[in-house]
GROMACS .gro file of N, CA, C and O in nm:
model
  268
    1MET      N    1  -0.687  -0.490   1.835
    1MET     CA    2  -0.648  -0.450   1.715
    1MET      C    3  -0.714  -0.370   1.621
    1MET      O    4  -0.656  -0.265   1.531
    2LYS      N    5  -0.858  -0.434   1.593
    2LYS     CA    6  -0.906  -0.330   1.471
    2LYS      C    7  -0.972  -0.182   1.521
    2LYS      O    8  -0.983  -0.131   1.413
    3TYR      N    9  -0.977  -0.239   1.670
    3TYR     CA   10  -1.047  -0.085   1.664
    3TYR      C   11  -0.903   0.029   1.683
    3TYR      O   12  -0.933   0.140   1.661
    4LEU      N   13  -0.782  -0.033   1.710
    4LEU     CA   14  -0.688   0.068   1.690
    4LEU      C   15  -0.648   0.105   1.572
    4LEU      O   16  -0.575   0.236   1.549
    5ALA      N   17  -0.721   0.057   1.516
    5ALA     CA   18  -0.668   0.030   1.324
    5ALA      C   19  -0.767   0.137   1.305
    5ALA      O   20  -0.709   0.243   1.213
    6TYR      N   21  -0.903   0.178   1.370
    6TYR     CA   22  -0.989   0.205   1.313
    6TYR      C   23  -0.900   0.396   1.378
    6TYR      O   24  -0.965   0.488   1.308
    7ILE      N   25  -0.894   0.371   1.477
    7ILE     CA   26  -0.890   0.484   1.558
    7ILE      C   27  -0.722   0.555   1.481
    7ILE      O   28  -0.741   0.692   1.480
    8ILE      N   29  -0.682   0.498   1.430
    8ILE     CA   30  -0.527   0.511   1.353
    8ILE      C   31  -0.617   0.610   1.258
    8ILE      O   32  -0.549   0.720   1.182
    9ILE      N   33  -0.714   0.534   1.172
    9ILE     CA   34  -0.739   0.588   1.036
    9ILE      C   35  -0.801   0.711   1.026
    9ILE      O   36  -0.792   0.833   0.986
   10LEU      N   37  -0.883   0.720   1.141
   10LEU     CA   38  -0.944   0.872   1.236
   10LEU      C   39  -0.874   0.972   1.202
   10LEU      O   40  -0.872   1.069   1.166
   11ILE      N   41  -0.762   0.966   1.336
   11ILE     CA   42  -0.663   1.057   1.326
   11ILE      C   43  -0.604   1.111   1.228
   11ILE      O   44  -0.557   1.206   1.188
   12ALA      N   45  -0.540   0.974   1.135
   12ALA     CA   46  -0.481   1.017   1.007
   12ALA      C   47  -0.587   1.134   0.947
   12ALA      O   48  -0.527   1.216   0.849
   13PHE      N   49  -0.709   1.071   0.880
   13PHE     CA   50  -0.792   1.136   0.803
   13PHE      C   51  -0.788   1.285   0.856
   13PHE      O   52  -0.830   1.395   0.820
   14ALA      N   53  -0.789   1.322   1.024
   14ALA     CA   54  -0.826   1.457   1.102
   14ALA      C   55  -0.694   1.530   1.088
   14ALA      O   56  -0.731   1.649   0.991
   15LEU      N   57  -0.608   1.501   1.027
   15LEU     CA   58  -0.490   1.546   1.014
   15LEU      C   59  -0.458   1.624   0.898
   15LEU      O   60  -0.369   1.698   0.889
   16GLY      N   61  -0.473   1.499   0.806
   16GLY     CA   62  -0.448   1.543   0.679
   16GLY      C   63  -0.562   1.665   0.629
   16GLY      O   64  -0.560   1.735   0.537
   17VAL      N   65  -0.691   1.647   0.696
   17VAL     CA   66  -0.805   1.726   0.676
   17VAL      C   67  -0.701   1.872   0.720
   17VAL      O   68  -0.741   1.991   0.631
   18PHE      N   69  -0.692   1.896   0.838
   18PHE     CA   70  -0.644   1.974   0.932
   18PHE      C   71  -0.522   2.053   0.845
   18PHE      O   72  -0.528   2.158   0.789
   19ASN      N   73  -0.413   1.936   0.777
   19ASN     CA   74  -0.288   2.017   0.727
   19ASN      C   75  -0.319   2.087   0.546
   19ASN      O   76  -0.295   2.173   0.496
   20ALA      N   77  -0.468   2.028   0.482
   20ALA     CA   78  -0.487   2.045   0.390
   20ALA      C   79  -0.551   2.185   0.400
   20ALA      O   80  -0.540   2.277   0.276
   21THR      N   81  -0.576   2.222   0.473
   21THR     CA   82  -0.618   2.384   0.527
   21THR      C   83  -0.447   2.451   0.494
   21THR      O   84  -0.528   2.589   0.465
   22LYS      N   85  -0.402   2.416   0.508
   22LYS     CA   86  -0.265   2.516   0.511
   22LYS      C   87  -0.196   2.516   0.396
   22LYS      O   88  -0.117   2.570   0.370
   23LEU      N   89  -0.259   2.424   0.286
   23LEU     CA   90  -0.213   2.474   0.159
   23LEU      C   91  -0.198   2.598   0.079
   23LEU      O   92  -0.399   2.638   0.095
   24ASN      N   93  -0.153   2.635   0.023
   24ASN     CA   94  -0.178   2.750  -0.081
   24ASN      C   95  -0.128   2.712  -0.240
   24ASN      O   96   0.021   2.687  -0.242
   25PHE      N   97  -0.244   2.711  -0.293
   25PHE     CA   98  -0.228   2.638  -0.423
   25PHE      C   99  -0.147   2.720  -0.543
   25PHE      O  100  -0.136   2.696  -0.629
   26ASN      N  101  -0.154   2.871  -0.493
   26ASN     CA  102  -0.076   2.947  -0.557
   26ASN      C  103   0.103   2.910  -0.540
   26ASN      O  104   0.140   2.938  -0.637
   27SER      N  105   0.140   2.871  -0.462
   27SER     CA  106   0.295   2.842  -0.425
   27SER      C  107   0.286   2.717  -0.367
   27SER      O  108   0.315   2.707  -0.248
   28LEU      N  109   0.275   2.593  -0.441
   28LEU     CA  110   0.217   2.523  -0.308
   28LEU      C  111   0.346   2.427  -0.283
   28LEU      O  112   0.320   2.375  -0.156
   29PHE      N  113   0.494   2.473  -0.344
   29PHE     CA  114   0.600   2.407  -0.311
   29PHE      C  115   0.659   2.487  -0.216
   29PHE      O  116   0.801   2.468  -0.211
   30GLU      N  117   0.656   2.603  -0.151
   30GLU     CA  118   0.694   2.709  -0.095
   30GLU      C  119   0.591   2.714   0.029
   30GLU      O  120   0.547   2.707   0.089
   31GLY      N  121   0.728   2.718   0.164
   31GLY     CA  122   0.703   2.806   0.297
   31GLY      C  123   0.620   2.663   0.354
   31GLY      O  124   0.618   2.546   0.335
   32GLU      N  125   0.479   2.712   0.391
   32GLU     CA  126   0.433   2.614   0.504
   32GLU      C  127   0.343   2.544   0.411
   32GLU      O  128   0.277   2.435   0.453
   33SER      N  129   0.305   2.553   0.275
   33SER     CA  130   0.232   2.476   0.174
   33SER      C  131   0.312   2.355   0.191
   33SER      O  132   0.270   2.245   0.189
   34ILE      N  133   0.473   2.364   0.176
   34ILE     CA  134   0.546   2.232   0.147
   34ILE      C  135   0.492   2.142   0.265
   34ILE      O  136   0.491   2.002   0.276
   35THR      N  137   0.511   2.238   0.379
   35THR     CA  138   0.452   2.090   0.560
   35THR      C  139   0.360   2.057   0.510
   35THR      O  140   0.345   1.924   0.546
   36GLY      N  141   0.204   2.162   0.461
   36GLY     CA  142   0.127   2.070   0.467
   36GLY      C  143   0.084   1.968   0.331
   36GLY      O  144   0.052   1.878   0.396
   37LEU      N  145   0.150   1.986   0.225
   37LEU     CA  146   0.168   1.868   0.149
   37LEU      C  147   0.233   1.760   0.171
   37LEU      O  148   0.185   1.592   0.177
   38ILE      N  149   0.306   1.786   0.256
   38ILE     CA  150   0.384   1.657   0.287
   38ILE      C  151   0.286   1.587   0.411
   38ILE      O  152   0.316   1.435   0.424
   39THR      N  153   0.235   1.665   0.501
   39THR     CA  154   0.185   1.566   0.625
   39THR      C  155   0.033   1.509   0.581
   39THR      O  156  -0.017   1.395   0.610
   40VAL      N  157  -0.004   1.600   0.436
   40VAL     CA  158  -0.161   1.486   0.407
   40VAL      C  159  -0.088   1.385   0.327
   40VAL      O  160  -0.149   1.280   0.318
   41LEU      N  161   0.036   1.384   0.266
   41LEU     CA  162   0.062   1.249   0.189
   41LEU      C  163   0.083   1.129   0.261
   41LEU      O  164   0.041   1.027   0.256
   42ALA      N  165   0.169   1.179   0.403
   42ALA     CA  166   0.161   1.092   0.508
   42ALA      C  167   0.086   1.015   0.574
   42ALA      O  168   0.012   0.933   0.614
   43SER      N  169  -0.019   1.120   0.554
   43SER     CA  170  -0.150   1.030   0.651
   43SER      C  171  -0.224   0.983   0.543
   43SER      O  172  -0.254   0.862   0.590
   44LEU      N  173  -0.232   1.041   0.412
   44LEU     CA  174  -0.296   0.935   0.348
   44LEU      C  175  -0.254   0.782   0.311
   44LEU      O  176  -0.278   0.682   0.296
   45CYS      N  177  -0.049   0.843   0.366
   45CYS     CA  178  -0.006   0.641   0.336
   45CYS      C  179  -0.078   0.551   0.467
   45CYS      O  180  -0.025   0.472   0.482
   46ALA      N  181  -0.065   0.644   0.610
   46ALA     CA  182  -0.113   0.568   0.742
   46ALA      C  183  -0.232   0.506   0.697
   46ALA      O  184  -0.286   0.427   0.746
   47ILE      N  185  -0.351   0.583   0.637
   47ILE     CA  186  -0.437   0.515   0.611
   47ILE      C  187  -0.450   0.414   0.535
   47ILE      O  188  -0.528   0.289   0.553
   48VAL      N  189  -0.379   0.401   0.380
   48VAL     CA  190  -0.386   0.294   0.315
   48VAL      C  191  -0.320   0.169   0.411
   48VAL      O  192  -0.395   0.093   0.371
   49LEU      N  193  -0.190   0.207   0.464
   49LEU     CA  194  -0.175   0.081   0.565
   49LEU      C  195  -0.262   0.047   0.649
   49LEU      O  196  -0.226  -0.080   0.655
   50MET      N  197  -0.313   0.138   0.715
   50MET     CA  198  -0.408   0.069   0.803
   50MET      C  199  -0.508  -0.025   0.700
   50MET      O  200  -0.539  -0.100   0.782
   51LEU      N  201  -0.528  -0.026   0.605
   51LEU     CA  202  -0.641  -0.074   0.526
   51LEU      C  203  -0.650  -0.177   0.502
   51LEU      O  204  -0.669  -0.293   0.508
   52ILE      N  205  -0.468  -0.193   0.488
   52ILE     CA  206  -0.414  -0.328   0.432
   52ILE      C  207  -0.380  -0.418   0.558
   52ILE      O  208  -0.450  -0.507   0.557
   53LEU      N  209  -0.350  -0.358   0.660
   53LEU     CA  210  -0.383  -0.455   0.768
   53LEU      C  211  -0.489  -0.502   0.828
   53LEU      O  212  -0.493  -0.591   0.840
   54LEU      N  213  -0.618  -0.408   0.769
   54LEU     CA  214  -0.741  -0.470   0.856
   54LEU      C  215  -0.780  -0.576   0.702
   54LEU      O  216  -0.849  -0.657   0.775
   55THR      N  217  -0.751  -0.579   0.606
   55THR     CA  218  -0.774  -0.680   0.515
   55THR      C  219  -0.679  -0.777   0.535
   55THR      O  220  -0.709  -0.905   0.510
   56VAL      N  221  -0.557  -0.818   0.583
   56VAL     CA  222  -0.489  -0.889   0.600
   56VAL      C  223  -0.570  -0.968   0.706
   56VAL      O  224  -0.538  -1.123   0.728
   57LYS      N  225  -0.572  -0.872   0.830
   57LYS     CA  226  -0.661  -0.965   0.958
   57LYS      C  227  -0.816  -1.039   0.869
   57LYS      O  228  -0.819  -1.160   0.934
   58ARG      N  229  -0.852  -0.987   0.801
   58ARG     CA  230  -1.011  -1.057   0.775
   58ARG      C  231  -0.965  -1.188   0.692
   58ARG      O  232  -1.008  -1.286   0.731
   59ILE      N  233  -0.853  -1.160   0.609
   59ILE     CA  234  -0.803  -1.255   0.508
   59ILE      C  235  -0.756  -1.418   0.622
   59ILE      O  236  -0.832  -1.497   0.599
   60GLU      N  237  -0.690  -1.351   0.687
   60GLU     CA  238  -0.660  -1.473   0.828
   60GLU      C  239  -0.715  -1.545   0.890
   60GLU      O  240  -0.719  -1.671   0.902
   61ALA      N  241  -0.838  -1.447   0.928
   61ALA     CA  242  -0.953  -1.481   1.025
   61ALA      C  243  -1.007  -1.590   0.932
   61ALA      O  244  -1.057  -1.709   0.947
   62LYS      N  245  -1.025  -1.600   0.794
   62LYS     CA  246  -1.102  -1.667   0.723
   62LYS      C  247  -1.031  -1.812   0.658
   62LYS      O  248  -1.096  -1.899   0.669
   63VAL      N  249  -0.865  -1.784   0.618
   63VAL     CA  250  -0.805  -1.921   0.625
   63VAL      C  251  -0.833  -1.997   0.795
   63VAL      O  252  -0.807  -2.110   0.792
   64LYS      N  253  -0.792  -1.924   0.887
   64LYS     CA  254  -0.801  -1.992   0.991
   64LYS      C  255  -0.921  -2.071   1.008
   64LYS      O  256  -0.935  -2.183   1.078
   65ASN      N  257  -1.032  -2.038   0.978
   65ASN     CA  258  -1.208  -2.077   1.021
   65ASN      C  259  -1.207  -2.207   0.887
   65ASN      O  260  -1.280  -2.268   0.952
   66LYS      N  261  -1.133  -2.236   0.809
   66LYS     CA  262  -1.119  -2.304   0.686
   66LYS      C  263  -1.066  -2.436   0.762
   66LYS      O  264  -1.119  -2.501   0.708
   67LYS      N  265  -0.946  -2.401   0.812
   67LYS     CA  266  -0.913  -2.551   0.858
   67LYS      C  267  -0.982  -2.587   0.978
   67LYS      O  268  -1.011  -2.641   1.023
   0.00000   0.00000   0.00000
């Protein structure tokens, strides 16, 4: 599960970087820029969710070892 989360983080980061190149800062909410902006935000959400999952798994392992 840990390796899957790292792979998802890597893929989300790559997609975020790729779509960041599509952004036109002069007209950010028009055309291809809005698609790029949405996908960059979605990839950031995916990264945050996977980091939360990894943190929860780490805490769960510590709690199991204490009992």
